[in-house]
Every structure is written in structure tokens, then in C-alpha cells.
Amino acid sequence: LWGDITPKKTHSWEEDFYRIQRNINDGVYEKSVLDYTYTEKEHLHPSHFFGGLISKFYDEPETTKEQILHEKVVNNTTPFYIEFTPEEVLFGMTPEHVIHKRGDQVSIEILGGTKLKKQRWPEDKIFEHEVIVDDLIERIKPHVKDIHYSTNHTKYVGYTHHLQSNIKFTFGGTHDELIRLIHPTLAIKSDYNDRGYFGGLWGWEKDNDMDLYLTIRCGYYKDRTYQFRVGCGITKHSKLNEEWKEVKTKLKWLTLT
């Protein structure tokens, strides 16, 4: 849409990277997400931008937005377009189907650890994923039954690959109790105070069934301004330049550049 954008690795972003690693070394937490926000003034309405985003990765561009939103998975992502008003819109293509629930049977998808397509899986990304999965399993164990999980699959999304694990179990509580138990996982948890809609959940529920997705790889439009937010997971093994490369790659995919 805007040509070859060049996000700036700001001093404050670098400071946050090292602050997070200091907190990790001090035992405050094992892992945190470092966000990056790109803002651009633009008169093009999100409905047109969303169509361009879809058509770039979907081989049937004549398909309507409504068909895509209700029926299609595009490039291993689920597109979403949430119109609060005609001039305030949240949209994106999320790769993470966090909760799939039918009756008392629940399936959780965890993505954590990102690499570029031609890379081998770096040890720090494998470590990051293991931290996320281990934390969630320990958290839910006292509250669920019949846990089964498979780990370390690779999921292709845009210009990147992600490590993926799936956890299945039986849960007899309410939907609100399940959400509080699961969300946020360490895959998205951050010590930022104000993240807007980034890192939240969207989806639907009916009777005892529910599907919820994570609001990542998303844009927010208000006052004729786009705000795109992406994140990278920081652990004690993370390297600043590699994390910055991940941020730029995710942003490039989301902004059609």
C-alpha cells in the first residue's frame, strides 16, 4: 500500500529490549513480548485495504469479504474485520486460533518462536516455545482433565514460520472461567500497560461451543490513521538485531510491502 516502508528501531524500543532482558535475568519472568507500533496517515478506507491484504495471499480474489470472514482460512491465518463504526475498524489476519471448544472438549493452539523461512530453527526460539507451553500446562493442570498435547510443529504464515503446539483436554467450567484460565499465555503476555486491542481475543460463542482467536497481525483504523502493531518474544537468549529483523518481516507482510 505505501511502498517500501522503513520502520525505525527507536532508542525507546532498544531500551525496552534490554529492560525486559534485565527483568528476565532478575527472575521477574522468563519471557515477555516486545511490541512495535507503526502509524501512518491514510485516506484509503480499511475495507479497501483489507481486500488488498486478502487478495495478496488468496488465489480467488473474486471471493467476497463476507465469504472469506465466514468460510476461509487464508495463508494459515483467519481474517477478521470488526467495524465499531464506519470510521473505527479493527482488522487483520491472525495465525492463532487460541480456543476451540465443543461441549466440554477443548483444543488450545499455541504459537511461539518465529523464524524466517530459510533459517534453521534457532535454539533461542525453541527455548521460547518450550517456556510458553510448559507455563500453560502447569497453569491448567489442576483445573482440567485428560490432557493430551503435541509440540513443535512448524506453521507457515506469510514470510515467517512459527513453532506450534496443540493442547487438548476436558473442561467442565464456564466459558469465562476457561478464558481466564488460558488468556493471556506467555506467547502474548507483556508488561506494557496500554496495548489497545492488540493481544486481545475475538470470536464467537453459542451454548457450550466457542471459538476464540488472538488479535495479532492486525491494524487499527481511527481518525483516518492506521496503527499496525506487531510483537516479538524476548527471552534470556534473544538477540536485539534478530528480534528487530522479525519485527520488520511481520510488519512488511501486514502492510502489503
PDB file of C-alpha atoms in Angstrom:
ATOM      1  CA  LEU A   1       0.000   0.000   0.000  1.00  0.00           C
ATOM      2  CA  TRP A   2       2.654   2.533   0.966  1.00  0.00           C
ATOM      3  CA  GLY A   3       5.612   1.191  -0.959  1.00  0.00           C
ATOM      4  CA  ASP A   4       8.701   0.075   0.890  1.00  0.00           C
ATOM      5  CA  ILE A   5       8.118   1.253   4.456  1.00  0.00           C
ATOM      6  CA  THR A   6      11.126   1.640   6.711  1.00  0.00           C
ATOM      7  CA  PRO A   7      10.274   1.251  10.390  1.00  0.00           C
ATOM      8  CA  LYS A   8      12.768   2.856  12.725  1.00  0.00           C
ATOM      9  CA  LYS A   9      14.444   0.930  15.510  1.00  0.00           C
ATOM     10  CA  THR A  10      13.904   3.664  18.069  1.00  0.00           C
ATOM     11  CA  HIS A  11      16.006   4.268  21.139  1.00  0.00           C
ATOM     12  CA  SER A  12      12.993   3.520  23.336  1.00  0.00           C
ATOM     13  CA  TRP A  13      12.449   0.149  21.588  1.00  0.00           C
ATOM     14  CA  GLU A  14      16.078  -0.817  22.235  1.00  0.00           C
ATOM     15  CA  GLU A  15      15.757   0.332  25.843  1.00  0.00           C
ATOM     16  CA  ASP A  16      12.663  -1.831  26.277  1.00  0.00           C
ATOM     17  CA  PHE A  17      14.523  -4.837  24.836  1.00  0.00           C
ATOM     18  CA  TYR A  18      17.310  -4.529  27.387  1.00  0.00           C
ATOM     19  CA  ARG A  19      14.881  -3.701  30.206  1.00  0.00           C
ATOM     20  CA  ILE A  20      12.970  -6.921  29.500  1.00  0.00           C
ATOM     21  CA  GLN A  21      16.186  -8.955  29.484  1.00  0.00           C
ATOM     22  CA  ARG A  22      17.231  -7.394  32.802  1.00  0.00           C
ATOM     23  CA  ASN A  23      13.876  -8.373  34.284  1.00  0.00           C
ATOM     24  CA  ILE A  24      14.342 -11.908  32.966  1.00  0.00           C
ATOM     25  CA  ASN A  25      17.847 -12.134  34.455  1.00  0.00           C
ATOM     26  CA  ASP A  26      16.466 -10.808  37.768  1.00  0.00           C
ATOM     27  CA  GLY A  27      13.819 -13.569  37.815  1.00  0.00           C
ATOM     28  CA  VAL A  28      10.785 -11.293  37.312  1.00  0.00           C
ATOM     29  CA  TYR A  29       9.582 -13.513  34.445  1.00  0.00           C
ATOM     30  CA  GLU A  30      11.015 -15.938  31.895  1.00  0.00           C
ATOM     31  CA  LYS A  31       9.629 -14.355  28.760  1.00  0.00           C
ATOM     32  CA  SER A  32       7.829 -11.219  27.598  1.00  0.00           C
ATOM     33  CA  VAL A  33       6.565  -9.799  24.307  1.00  0.00           C
ATOM     34  CA  LEU A  34       8.134  -6.607  22.976  1.00  0.00           C
ATOM     35  CA  ASP A  35       5.668  -4.651  20.839  1.00  0.00           C
ATOM     36  CA  TYR A  36       6.322  -2.313  17.935  1.00  0.00           C
ATOM     37  CA  THR A  37       3.739   0.125  16.554  1.00  0.00           C
ATOM     38  CA  TYR A  38       3.820   1.637  13.066  1.00  0.00           C
ATOM     39  CA  THR A  39       1.499   4.597  12.392  1.00  0.00           C
ATOM     40  CA  GLU A  40       0.538   6.018   9.008  1.00  0.00           C
ATOM     41  CA  LYS A  41      -1.968   8.669   7.905  1.00  0.00           C
ATOM     42  CA  GLU A  42      -4.049   7.388   5.001  1.00  0.00           C
ATOM     43  CA  HIS A  43      -7.411   8.278   3.419  1.00  0.00           C
ATOM     44  CA  LEU A  44      -7.940   4.804   1.951  1.00  0.00           C
ATOM     45  CA  HIS A  45     -10.686   3.116   3.975  1.00  0.00           C
ATOM     46  CA  PRO A  46      -9.860  -0.185   5.746  1.00  0.00           C
ATOM     47  CA  SER A  47     -12.470  -2.053   3.692  1.00  0.00           C
ATOM     48  CA  HIS A  48     -10.320  -1.455   0.601  1.00  0.00           C
ATOM     49  CA  PHE A  49      -7.085  -2.148   2.425  1.00  0.00           C
ATOM     50  CA  PHE A  50      -8.483  -5.396   3.825  1.00  0.00           C
ATOM     51  CA  GLY A  51      -9.451  -6.523   0.332  1.00  0.00           C
ATOM     52  CA  GLY A  52      -5.906  -5.901  -0.859  1.00  0.00           C
ATOM     53  CA  LEU A  53      -4.474  -7.833   2.059  1.00  0.00           C
ATOM     54  CA  ILE A  54      -6.698 -10.810   1.290  1.00  0.00           C
ATOM     55  CA  SER A  55      -6.116 -10.807  -2.456  1.00  0.00           C
ATOM     56  CA  LYS A  56      -2.343 -10.828  -1.969  1.00  0.00           C
ATOM     57  CA  PHE A  57      -2.471 -14.216  -0.257  1.00  0.00           C
ATOM     58  CA  TYR A  58      -5.686 -15.759  -1.590  1.00  0.00           C
ATOM     59  CA  ASP A  59      -5.910 -17.203  -5.088  1.00  0.00           C
ATOM     60  CA  GLU A  60      -9.617 -16.439  -5.636  1.00  0.00           C
ATOM     61  CA  PRO A  61      -9.795 -12.616  -5.450  1.00  0.00           C
ATOM     62  CA  GLU A  62     -13.423 -12.545  -6.618  1.00  0.00           C
ATOM     63  CA  THR A  63     -14.455 -14.096  -3.300  1.00  0.00           C
ATOM     64  CA  THR A  64     -16.361 -11.563  -1.193  1.00  0.00           C
ATOM     65  CA  LYS A  65     -15.167 -10.292   2.151  1.00  0.00           C
ATOM     66  CA  GLU A  66     -18.172 -11.952   3.826  1.00  0.00           C
ATOM     67  CA  GLN A  67     -17.312 -15.371   2.363  1.00  0.00           C
ATOM     68  CA  ILE A  68     -13.717 -15.033   3.480  1.00  0.00           C
ATOM     69  CA  LEU A  69     -14.637 -13.990   7.003  1.00  0.00           C
ATOM     70  CA  HIS A  70     -17.063 -16.855   7.489  1.00  0.00           C
ATOM     71  CA  GLU A  71     -15.564 -19.665   5.439  1.00  0.00           C
ATOM     72  CA  LYS A  72     -11.926 -19.200   4.550  1.00  0.00           C
ATOM     73  CA  VAL A  73      -8.545 -19.677   6.115  1.00  0.00           C
ATOM     74  CA  VAL A  74      -6.033 -17.598   4.200  1.00  0.00           C
ATOM     75  CA  ASN A  75      -2.309 -18.369   4.250  1.00  0.00           C
ATOM     76  CA  ASN A  76      -2.703 -20.279   7.543  1.00  0.00           C
ATOM     77  CA  THR A  77      -4.451 -17.266   9.088  1.00  0.00           C
ATOM     78  CA  THR A  78      -8.040 -16.377   9.916  1.00  0.00           C
ATOM     79  CA  PRO A  79      -9.037 -12.943   8.567  1.00  0.00           C
ATOM     80  CA  PHE A  80     -11.127 -10.641  10.748  1.00  0.00           C
ATOM     81  CA  TYR A  81     -12.800  -7.277  10.162  1.00  0.00           C
ATOM     82  CA  ILE A  82     -14.543  -5.676  13.141  1.00  0.00           C
ATOM     83  CA  GLU A  83     -16.312  -2.390  12.420  1.00  0.00           C
ATOM     84  CA  PHE A  84     -17.105  -0.486  15.605  1.00  0.00           C
ATOM     85  CA  THR A  85     -18.209   2.467  13.456  1.00  0.00           C
ATOM     86  CA  PRO A  86     -17.520   3.182   9.762  1.00  0.00           C
ATOM     87  CA  GLU A  87     -14.518   5.247  10.885  1.00  0.00           C
ATOM     88  CA  GLU A  88     -13.197   2.916  13.608  1.00  0.00           C
ATOM     89  CA  VAL A  89     -12.163  -0.531  12.437  1.00  0.00           C
ATOM     90  CA  LEU A  90     -10.021  -3.378  13.769  1.00  0.00           C
ATOM     91  CA  PHE A  91      -8.857  -5.841  11.123  1.00  0.00           C
ATOM     92  CA  GLY A  92      -6.141  -8.337  10.392  1.00  0.00           C
ATOM     93  CA  MET A  93      -5.171 -11.919   9.608  1.00  0.00           C
ATOM     94  CA  THR A  94      -4.467 -13.786  12.823  1.00  0.00           C
ATOM     95  CA  PRO A  95      -2.453 -17.022  12.730  1.00  0.00           C
ATOM     96  CA  GLU A  96      -3.537 -18.125  16.210  1.00  0.00           C
ATOM     97  CA  HIS A  97      -6.816 -19.962  16.899  1.00  0.00           C
ATOM     98  CA  VAL A  98      -6.431 -19.862  20.670  1.00  0.00           C
ATOM     99  CA  ILE A  99      -9.511 -21.734  21.888  1.00  0.00           C
ATOM    100  CA  HIS A 100     -11.679 -24.257  20.032  1.00  0.00           C
ATOM    101  CA  LYS A 101     -14.381 -25.670  22.333  1.00  0.00           C
ATOM    102  CA  ARG A 102     -17.202 -28.096  21.622  1.00  0.00           C
ATOM    103  CA  GLY A 103     -19.133 -29.120  24.712  1.00  0.00           C
ATOM    104  CA  ASP A 104     -16.570 -29.952  27.388  1.00  0.00           C
ATOM    105  CA  GLN A 105     -13.821 -30.779  24.858  1.00  0.00           C
ATOM    106  CA  VAL A 106     -11.245 -28.015  24.401  1.00  0.00           C
ATOM    107  CA  SER A 107      -8.337 -27.589  21.998  1.00  0.00           C
ATOM    108  CA  ILE A 108      -5.741 -24.855  22.514  1.00  0.00           C
ATOM    109  CA  GLU A 109      -3.320 -23.685  19.834  1.00  0.00           C
ATOM    110  CA  ILE A 110      -0.064 -22.078  20.929  1.00  0.00           C
ATOM    111  CA  LEU A 111       2.276 -20.249  18.589  1.00  0.00           C
ATOM    112  CA  GLY A 112       5.592 -19.079  19.952  1.00  0.00           C
ATOM    113  CA  GLY A 113       9.003 -18.796  18.385  1.00  0.00           C
ATOM    114  CA  THR A 114       9.368 -17.238  14.942  1.00  0.00           C
ATOM    115  CA  LYS A 115      11.961 -17.668  12.219  1.00  0.00           C
ATOM    116  CA  LEU A 116      12.380 -16.517   8.653  1.00  0.00           C
ATOM    117  CA  LYS A 117      11.601 -19.145   6.045  1.00  0.00           C
ATOM    118  CA  LYS A 118      15.170 -20.015   5.048  1.00  0.00           C
ATOM    119  CA  GLN A 119      16.558 -20.256   8.573  1.00  0.00           C
ATOM    120  CA  ARG A 120      17.061 -23.374  10.647  1.00  0.00           C
ATOM    121  CA  TRP A 121      15.201 -23.244  13.952  1.00  0.00           C
ATOM    122  CA  PRO A 122      17.440 -21.211  16.325  1.00  0.00           C
ATOM    123  CA  GLU A 123      17.929 -22.604  19.801  1.00  0.00           C
ATOM    124  CA  ASP A 124      16.566 -19.439  21.429  1.00  0.00           C
ATOM    125  CA  LYS A 125      13.268 -19.816  19.533  1.00  0.00           C
ATOM    126  CA  ILE A 126      12.913 -23.457  20.567  1.00  0.00           C
ATOM    127  CA  PHE A 127      13.574 -22.399  24.161  1.00  0.00           C
ATOM    128  CA  GLU A 128      10.982 -19.613  23.867  1.00  0.00           C
ATOM    129  CA  HIS A 129       8.324 -22.052  22.682  1.00  0.00           C
ATOM    130  CA  GLU A 130       9.072 -24.564  25.426  1.00  0.00           C
ATOM    131  CA  VAL A 131       8.750 -21.853  28.093  1.00  0.00           C
ATOM    132  CA  ILE A 132       5.310 -20.880  26.759  1.00  0.00           C
ATOM    133  CA  VAL A 133       3.991 -24.459  26.566  1.00  0.00           C
ATOM    134  CA  ASP A 134       5.382 -25.547  29.954  1.00  0.00           C
ATOM    135  CA  ASP A 135       3.891 -22.491  31.673  1.00  0.00           C
ATOM    136  CA  LEU A 136       0.411 -23.099  30.233  1.00  0.00           C
ATOM    137  CA  ILE A 137       0.366 -26.815  31.005  1.00  0.00           C
ATOM    138  CA  GLU A 138       1.384 -26.188  34.618  1.00  0.00           C
ATOM    139  CA  ARG A 139      -1.279 -23.486  34.906  1.00  0.00           C
ATOM    140  CA  ILE A 140      -4.190 -25.566  33.610  1.00  0.00           C
ATOM    141  CA  LYS A 141      -3.298 -28.962  35.115  1.00  0.00           C
ATOM    142  CA  PRO A 142      -5.208 -28.507  38.405  1.00  0.00           C
ATOM    143  CA  HIS A 143      -8.378 -27.398  36.578  1.00  0.00           C
ATOM    144  CA  VAL A 144      -8.777 -29.781  33.631  1.00  0.00           C
ATOM    145  CA  LYS A 145      -8.894 -33.499  32.852  1.00  0.00           C
ATOM    146  CA  ASP A 146      -7.429 -35.778  30.197  1.00  0.00           C
ATOM    147  CA  ILE A 147      -4.637 -33.528  28.937  1.00  0.00           C
ATOM    148  CA  HIS A 148      -3.017 -34.507  25.630  1.00  0.00           C
ATOM    149  CA  TYR A 149      -0.593 -32.384  23.678  1.00  0.00           C
ATOM    150  CA  SER A 150       1.629 -32.402  20.636  1.00  0.00           C
ATOM    151  CA  THR A 151       4.511 -29.951  20.327  1.00  0.00           C
ATOM    152  CA  ASN A 152       6.983 -28.321  17.976  1.00  0.00           C
ATOM    153  CA  HIS A 153       5.135 -28.415  14.676  1.00  0.00           C
ATOM    154  CA  THR A 154       6.003 -25.701  12.161  1.00  0.00           C
ATOM    155  CA  LYS A 155       3.279 -23.374  10.871  1.00  0.00           C
ATOM    156  CA  TYR A 156       3.925 -21.231   7.819  1.00  0.00           C
ATOM    157  CA  VAL A 157       2.445 -17.707   7.976  1.00  0.00           C
ATOM    158  CA  GLY A 158       3.323 -15.066   5.422  1.00  0.00           C
ATOM    159  CA  TYR A 159       7.074 -14.552   5.312  1.00  0.00           C
ATOM    160  CA  THR A 160       7.689 -16.437   8.560  1.00  0.00           C
ATOM    161  CA  HIS A 161       7.471 -19.827  10.252  1.00  0.00           C
ATOM    162  CA  HIS A 162       6.172 -20.370  13.786  1.00  0.00           C
ATOM    163  CA  LEU A 163       6.565 -23.217  16.229  1.00  0.00           C
ATOM    164  CA  GLN A 164       3.125 -24.580  17.048  1.00  0.00           C
ATOM    165  CA  SER A 165       1.809 -26.811  19.827  1.00  0.00           C
ATOM    166  CA  ASN A 166      -1.711 -28.096  20.435  1.00  0.00           C
ATOM    167  CA  ILE A 167      -3.144 -28.977  23.843  1.00  0.00           C
ATOM    168  CA  LYS A 168      -6.420 -30.887  24.213  1.00  0.00           C
ATOM    169  CA  PHE A 169      -8.338 -31.503  27.442  1.00  0.00           C
ATOM    170  CA  THR A 170     -11.740 -31.806  29.107  1.00  0.00           C
ATOM    171  CA  PHE A 171     -13.090 -28.771  30.967  1.00  0.00           C
ATOM    172  CA  GLY A 172     -16.341 -28.548  32.914  1.00  0.00           C
ATOM    173  CA  GLY A 173     -16.369 -24.867  33.809  1.00  0.00           C
ATOM    174  CA  THR A 174     -17.906 -21.813  32.177  1.00  0.00           C
ATOM    175  CA  HIS A 175     -16.564 -20.001  29.137  1.00  0.00           C
ATOM    176  CA  ASP A 176     -15.469 -17.050  31.289  1.00  0.00           C
ATOM    177  CA  GLU A 177     -13.575 -19.402  33.603  1.00  0.00           C
ATOM    178  CA  LEU A 178     -11.850 -21.034  30.619  1.00  0.00           C
ATOM    179  CA  ILE A 179     -10.799 -17.683  29.153  1.00  0.00           C
ATOM    180  CA  ARG A 180      -9.359 -16.509  32.486  1.00  0.00           C
ATOM    181  CA  LEU A 181      -7.503 -19.806  32.819  1.00  0.00           C
ATOM    182  CA  ILE A 182      -5.937 -19.648  29.349  1.00  0.00           C
ATOM    183  CA  HIS A 183      -5.524 -15.991  28.414  1.00  0.00           C
ATOM    184  CA  PRO A 184      -3.047 -14.430  28.186  1.00  0.00           C
ATOM    185  CA  THR A 185      -0.459 -17.116  27.567  1.00  0.00           C
ATOM    186  CA  LEU A 186       3.222 -16.229  27.615  1.00  0.00           C
ATOM    187  CA  ALA A 187       3.017 -16.172  23.808  1.00  0.00           C
ATOM    188  CA  ILE A 188       1.357 -12.752  24.041  1.00  0.00           C
ATOM    189  CA  LYS A 189       1.863 -11.596  27.637  1.00  0.00           C
ATOM    190  CA  SER A 190       3.692  -8.311  28.032  1.00  0.00           C
ATOM    191  CA  ASP A 191       4.415  -5.752  30.727  1.00  0.00           C
ATOM    192  CA  TYR A 192       3.072  -2.942  28.539  1.00  0.00           C
ATOM    193  CA  ASN A 193       0.170  -1.185  30.246  1.00  0.00           C
ATOM    194  CA  ASP A 194      -1.671   0.088  27.161  1.00  0.00           C
ATOM    195  CA  ARG A 195      -1.769  -2.183  24.108  1.00  0.00           C
ATOM    196  CA  GLY A 196      -5.182  -1.224  22.776  1.00  0.00           C
ATOM    197  CA  TYR A 197      -6.847  -4.216  21.144  1.00  0.00           C
ATOM    198  CA  PHE A 198      -3.511  -5.901  20.385  1.00  0.00           C
ATOM    199  CA  GLY A 199      -3.190  -9.233  22.158  1.00  0.00           C
ATOM    200  CA  GLY A 200      -6.904  -9.493  22.913  1.00  0.00           C
ATOM    201  CA  LEU A 201      -9.431 -12.109  21.831  1.00  0.00           C
ATOM    202  CA  TRP A 202     -12.215 -12.109  19.263  1.00  0.00           C
ATOM    203  CA  GLY A 203     -14.615 -14.825  18.161  1.00  0.00           C
ATOM    204  CA  TRP A 204     -17.995 -16.288  18.953  1.00  0.00           C
ATOM    205  CA  GLU A 205     -19.808 -18.496  21.427  1.00  0.00           C
ATOM    206  CA  LYS A 206     -23.108 -20.365  21.291  1.00  0.00           C
ATOM    207  CA  ASP A 207     -24.458 -22.576  24.065  1.00  0.00           C
ATOM    208  CA  ASN A 208     -21.500 -24.818  25.051  1.00  0.00           C
ATOM    209  CA  ASP A 209     -19.398 -24.121  21.960  1.00  0.00           C
ATOM    210  CA  MET A 210     -16.801 -21.385  21.442  1.00  0.00           C
ATOM    211  CA  ASP A 211     -14.051 -20.320  19.043  1.00  0.00           C
ATOM    212  CA  LEU A 212     -11.650 -17.531  20.013  1.00  0.00           C
ATOM    213  CA  TYR A 213      -8.744 -16.046  18.073  1.00  0.00           C
ATOM    214  CA  LEU A 214      -5.894 -13.765  19.056  1.00  0.00           C
ATOM    215  CA  THR A 215      -5.817 -10.169  17.792  1.00  0.00           C
ATOM    216  CA  ILE A 216      -2.301 -10.174  16.405  1.00  0.00           C
ATOM    217  CA  ARG A 217      -1.074  -9.322  12.886  1.00  0.00           C
ATOM    218  CA  CYS A 218      -3.677  -6.603  12.974  1.00  0.00           C
ATOM    219  CA  GLY A 219      -4.350  -2.995  12.110  1.00  0.00           C
ATOM    220  CA  TYR A 220      -6.499  -0.396  13.841  1.00  0.00           C
ATOM    221  CA  TYR A 221      -8.043   2.497  11.908  1.00  0.00           C
ATOM    222  CA  LYS A 222      -9.408   5.660  13.520  1.00  0.00           C
ATOM    223  CA  ASP A 223      -9.368   9.360  12.607  1.00  0.00           C
ATOM    224  CA  ARG A 224      -8.017   8.441   9.142  1.00  0.00           C
ATOM    225  CA  THR A 225      -4.926   6.964  10.780  1.00  0.00           C
ATOM    226  CA  TYR A 226      -3.711   3.367  10.592  1.00  0.00           C
ATOM    227  CA  GLN A 227      -1.892   1.844  13.529  1.00  0.00           C
ATOM    228  CA  PHE A 228      -0.203  -1.516  12.928  1.00  0.00           C
ATOM    229  CA  ARG A 229       1.195  -3.421  15.881  1.00  0.00           C
ATOM    230  CA  VAL A 230       3.439  -6.457  15.816  1.00  0.00           C
ATOM    231  CA  GLY A 231       5.461  -8.143  18.518  1.00  0.00           C
ATOM    232  CA  CYS A 232       8.406 -10.438  19.171  1.00  0.00           C
ATOM    233  CA  GLY A 233       9.082 -12.762  22.099  1.00  0.00           C
ATOM    234  CA  ILE A 234      12.056 -11.931  24.296  1.00  0.00           C
ATOM    235  CA  THR A 235      13.897 -14.482  26.432  1.00  0.00           C
ATOM    236  CA  LYS A 236      17.311 -14.510  28.050  1.00  0.00           C
ATOM    237  CA  HIS A 237      18.755 -15.882  24.787  1.00  0.00           C
ATOM    238  CA  SER A 238      17.243 -13.256  22.462  1.00  0.00           C
ATOM    239  CA  LYS A 239      19.460 -11.040  20.304  1.00  0.00           C
ATOM    240  CA  LEU A 240      18.352  -7.486  19.587  1.00  0.00           C
ATOM    241  CA  ASN A 241      19.149  -7.407  15.852  1.00  0.00           C
ATOM    242  CA  GLU A 242      17.444 -10.759  15.228  1.00  0.00           C
ATOM    243  CA  GLU A 243      14.298  -9.634  17.042  1.00  0.00           C
ATOM    244  CA  TRP A 244      14.270  -6.396  15.074  1.00  0.00           C
ATOM    245  CA  LYS A 245      14.515  -8.371  11.833  1.00  0.00           C
ATOM    246  CA  GLU A 246      11.471 -10.396  12.945  1.00  0.00           C
ATOM    247  CA  VAL A 247       9.508  -7.212  13.659  1.00  0.00           C
ATOM    248  CA  LYS A 248      10.285  -5.768  10.220  1.00  0.00           C
ATOM    249  CA  THR A 249       9.325  -9.013   8.483  1.00  0.00           C
ATOM    250  CA  LYS A 250       5.939  -9.236  10.240  1.00  0.00           C
ATOM    251  CA  LEU A 251       5.224  -5.591   9.510  1.00  0.00           C
ATOM    252  CA  LYS A 252       6.175  -5.982   5.858  1.00  0.00           C
ATOM    253  CA  TRP A 253       3.708  -8.848   5.466  1.00  0.00           C
ATOM    254  CA  LEU A 254       0.892  -6.976   7.201  1.00  0.00           C
ATOM    255  CA  THR A 255       1.281  -3.731   5.247  1.00  0.00           C
ATOM    256  CA  LEU A 256       1.483  -5.292   1.780  1.00  0.00           C
ATOM    257  CA  THR A 257       5.035  -4.089   1.128  1.00  0.00           C
TER     258      THR A 257
END
